Amino acid sequence: MAGKIDARLKQLGIELPAPAGPAGTYVPYVVTGNLVFISGQGPMGAKGIEYQGKLGKDHDIDAGKAAARLTMLNVLAQLKAACGGDLDRVTRCVKLLGFVNATPDFDQQPAVINGASDLLVEIFGDAGRHARSAVAAPSLPFQITVEIEAIFEIA
């Protein structure tokens, strides 16, 4: 039987990707006590990296938000794996840290990372509301547009 969160994903027309393996010497997530720490994820789609380049040069805010939303789907894929396939175990999103590959004059990082934050609220309701930082980076791995790491509380 599908859980409440799986039903919500289906209602929203969202299918989570398979969780990606690490790109270095680290693990995709760590569970300690009732917290899950998700390593930084990027905008990976079915064909690989879908958003590369800088906000303020190669992409506008709407494209950045789409990259952040796609990145959050990858975060959620890792979270589902960490929860043994049961996203109903998630009691709240605690914290997001979003990095935006941006030109020096770009200052709309919060608007870009809203693409991820809005998705969490769509899926989890108030339990998706979280503390957050959104910062610019002069570059990100593989020139991805957005990277997001997260902390979740689980039951």
Tab-separated table of C-alpha atoms in Angstrom:
chain	number	residue	atom	x	y	z
A	1	MET	CA	0.000	0.000	0.000
A	2	ALA	CA	1.332	3.408	-0.964
A	3	GLY	CA	1.922	5.822	1.870
A	4	LYS	CA	0.520	9.310	2.248
A	5	ILE	CA	3.595	11.013	0.787
A	6	ASP	CA	3.797	8.587	-2.149
A	7	ALA	CA	0.127	9.333	-2.838
A	8	ARG	CA	0.848	13.064	-2.698
A	9	LEU	CA	3.738	12.657	-5.156
A	10	LYS	CA	1.453	10.750	-7.519
A	11	GLN	CA	-1.237	13.450	-7.167
A	12	LEU	CA	1.372	16.079	-8.106
A	13	GLY	CA	2.550	13.990	-11.073
A	14	ILE	CA	6.020	13.567	-9.577
A	15	GLU	CA	8.128	10.456	-9.988
A	16	LEU	CA	11.345	10.453	-7.998
A	17	PRO	CA	14.515	9.440	-9.832
A	18	ALA	CA	16.735	6.597	-8.705
A	19	PRO	CA	19.155	7.918	-6.080
A	20	ALA	CA	22.534	8.808	-7.594
A	21	GLY	CA	25.764	7.342	-6.333
A	22	PRO	CA	28.436	9.630	-4.886
A	23	ALA	CA	30.802	11.499	-7.207
A	24	GLY	CA	33.683	11.234	-4.734
A	25	THR	CA	34.794	9.818	-1.407
A	26	TYR	CA	31.610	10.368	0.589
A	27	VAL	CA	28.206	8.773	1.111
A	28	PRO	CA	24.942	10.171	-0.309
A	29	TYR	CA	23.370	10.383	3.149
A	30	VAL	CA	24.018	9.707	6.813
A	31	VAL	CA	21.345	8.717	9.316
A	32	THR	CA	22.185	9.492	12.937
A	33	GLY	CA	19.512	9.283	15.607
A	34	ASN	CA	16.378	10.804	14.114
A	35	LEU	CA	18.210	13.006	11.597
A	36	VAL	CA	19.086	12.365	7.961
A	37	PHE	CA	21.870	14.457	6.421
A	38	ILE	CA	21.693	14.461	2.619
A	39	SER	CA	24.929	15.222	0.751
A	40	GLY	CA	24.872	17.910	-1.917
A	41	GLN	CA	22.790	16.978	-4.947
A	42	GLY	CA	22.570	18.591	-8.358
A	43	PRO	CA	20.078	18.971	-11.215
A	44	MET	CA	20.359	15.451	-12.602
A	45	GLY	CA	17.666	14.228	-14.970
A	46	ALA	CA	17.125	11.103	-17.026
A	47	LYS	CA	19.800	12.195	-19.523
A	48	GLY	CA	22.349	13.457	-16.991
A	49	ILE	CA	22.993	17.031	-15.881
A	50	GLU	CA	20.113	19.210	-17.091
A	51	TYR	CA	21.273	22.656	-15.937
A	52	GLN	CA	24.839	23.879	-16.301
A	53	GLY	CA	26.172	27.414	-16.232
A	54	LYS	CA	25.732	30.574	-14.241
A	55	LEU	CA	22.691	32.487	-13.100
A	56	GLY	CA	22.997	36.033	-14.356
A	57	LYS	CA	24.771	34.898	-17.522
A	58	ASP	CA	23.508	31.559	-18.884
A	59	HIS	CA	20.184	31.277	-17.033
A	60	ASP	CA	17.425	33.507	-15.696
A	61	ILE	CA	15.660	33.134	-12.346
A	62	ASP	CA	12.921	30.880	-13.755
A	63	ALA	CA	15.487	28.432	-15.127
A	64	GLY	CA	17.300	28.588	-11.790
A	65	LYS	CA	14.086	27.751	-9.934
A	66	ALA	CA	13.510	24.802	-12.282
A	67	ALA	CA	17.070	23.611	-11.599
A	68	ALA	CA	16.478	23.908	-7.842
A	69	ARG	CA	13.201	21.965	-8.121
A	70	LEU	CA	14.909	19.184	-10.101
A	71	THR	CA	17.758	19.164	-7.592
A	72	MET	CA	15.242	18.759	-4.751
A	73	LEU	CA	13.807	15.682	-6.497
A	74	ASN	CA	17.288	14.192	-6.282
A	75	VAL	CA	17.516	15.137	-2.593
A	76	LEU	CA	14.157	13.414	-2.027
A	77	ALA	CA	15.355	10.292	-3.858
A	78	GLN	CA	18.249	10.061	-1.376
A	79	LEU	CA	15.876	10.738	1.520
A	80	LYS	CA	13.553	7.946	0.398
A	81	ALA	CA	16.509	5.551	0.271
A	82	ALA	CA	17.586	6.671	3.751
A	83	CYS	CA	14.047	5.992	5.023
A	84	GLY	CA	13.964	2.470	3.621
A	85	GLY	CA	11.526	3.563	0.914
A	86	ASP	CA	8.985	5.092	3.327
A	87	LEU	CA	8.765	8.898	3.077
A	88	ASP	CA	5.949	8.848	5.639
A	89	ARG	CA	8.761	8.535	8.213
A	90	VAL	CA	9.697	12.175	7.522
A	91	THR	CA	8.444	14.384	10.347
A	92	ARG	CA	9.964	17.628	9.041
A	93	CYS	CA	12.564	19.221	6.848
A	94	VAL	CA	14.937	20.938	9.241
A	95	LYS	CA	17.421	22.819	7.030
A	96	LEU	CA	18.413	23.410	3.416
A	97	LEU	CA	21.669	24.824	2.153
A	98	GLY	CA	21.449	25.926	-1.468
A	99	PHE	CA	24.393	26.961	-3.614
A	100	VAL	CA	23.782	28.926	-6.806
A	101	ASN	CA	26.449	29.089	-9.508
A	102	ALA	CA	26.215	32.808	-10.253
A	103	THR	CA	27.918	35.836	-11.708
A	104	PRO	CA	29.389	38.255	-9.149
A	105	ASP	CA	26.505	40.720	-9.588
A	106	PHE	CA	23.677	38.149	-9.295
A	107	ASP	CA	21.842	38.628	-5.982
A	108	GLN	CA	18.662	36.575	-6.316
A	109	GLN	CA	19.899	33.315	-4.751
A	110	PRO	CA	16.870	33.125	-2.409
A	111	ALA	CA	14.461	33.338	-5.371
A	112	VAL	CA	16.312	30.511	-7.127
A	113	ILE	CA	16.334	28.191	-4.094
A	114	ASN	CA	12.605	28.866	-3.634
A	115	GLY	CA	12.205	26.317	-6.441
A	116	ALA	CA	13.317	23.658	-3.945
A	117	SER	CA	11.617	25.118	-0.872
A	118	ASP	CA	8.264	25.488	-2.628
A	119	LEU	CA	8.389	21.837	-3.710
A	120	LEU	CA	8.961	20.659	-0.129
A	121	VAL	CA	5.904	22.600	1.058
A	122	GLU	CA	3.829	21.212	-1.848
A	123	ILE	CA	4.720	17.672	-0.820
A	124	PHE	CA	4.988	17.791	2.981
A	125	GLY	CA	2.830	20.803	3.889
A	126	ASP	CA	3.969	22.572	7.048
A	127	ALA	CA	6.457	19.756	7.756
A	128	GLY	CA	8.253	20.905	4.587
A	129	ARG	CA	8.908	24.403	5.956
A	130	HIS	CA	12.543	24.726	6.996
A	131	ALA	CA	15.440	26.929	7.965
A	132	ARG	CA	17.551	27.789	4.934
A	133	SER	CA	20.613	29.462	3.521
A	134	ALA	CA	20.982	30.377	-0.152
A	135	VAL	CA	24.433	31.486	-1.256
A	136	ALA	CA	26.260	32.282	-4.473
A	137	ALA	CA	29.263	30.275	-5.581
A	138	PRO	CA	31.773	31.257	-8.261
A	139	SER	CA	31.575	27.690	-9.594
A	140	LEU	CA	30.043	24.336	-8.705
A	141	PRO	CA	31.092	20.769	-9.592
A	142	PHE	CA	30.620	19.949	-13.295
A	143	GLN	CA	29.425	23.563	-13.745
A	144	ILE	CA	25.977	22.638	-12.368
A	145	THR	CA	23.691	25.601	-11.809
A	146	VAL	CA	22.454	24.591	-8.342
A	147	GLU	CA	23.610	22.276	-5.543
A	148	ILE	CA	21.492	21.564	-2.460
A	149	GLU	CA	22.151	19.678	0.757
A	150	ALA	CA	19.508	19.071	3.408
A	151	ILE	CA	18.748	17.816	6.900
A	152	PHE	CA	15.488	16.006	7.689
A	153	GLU	CA	13.986	14.665	10.896
A	154	ILE	CA	12.480	11.175	10.699
A	155	ALA	CA	10.487	8.904	12.982
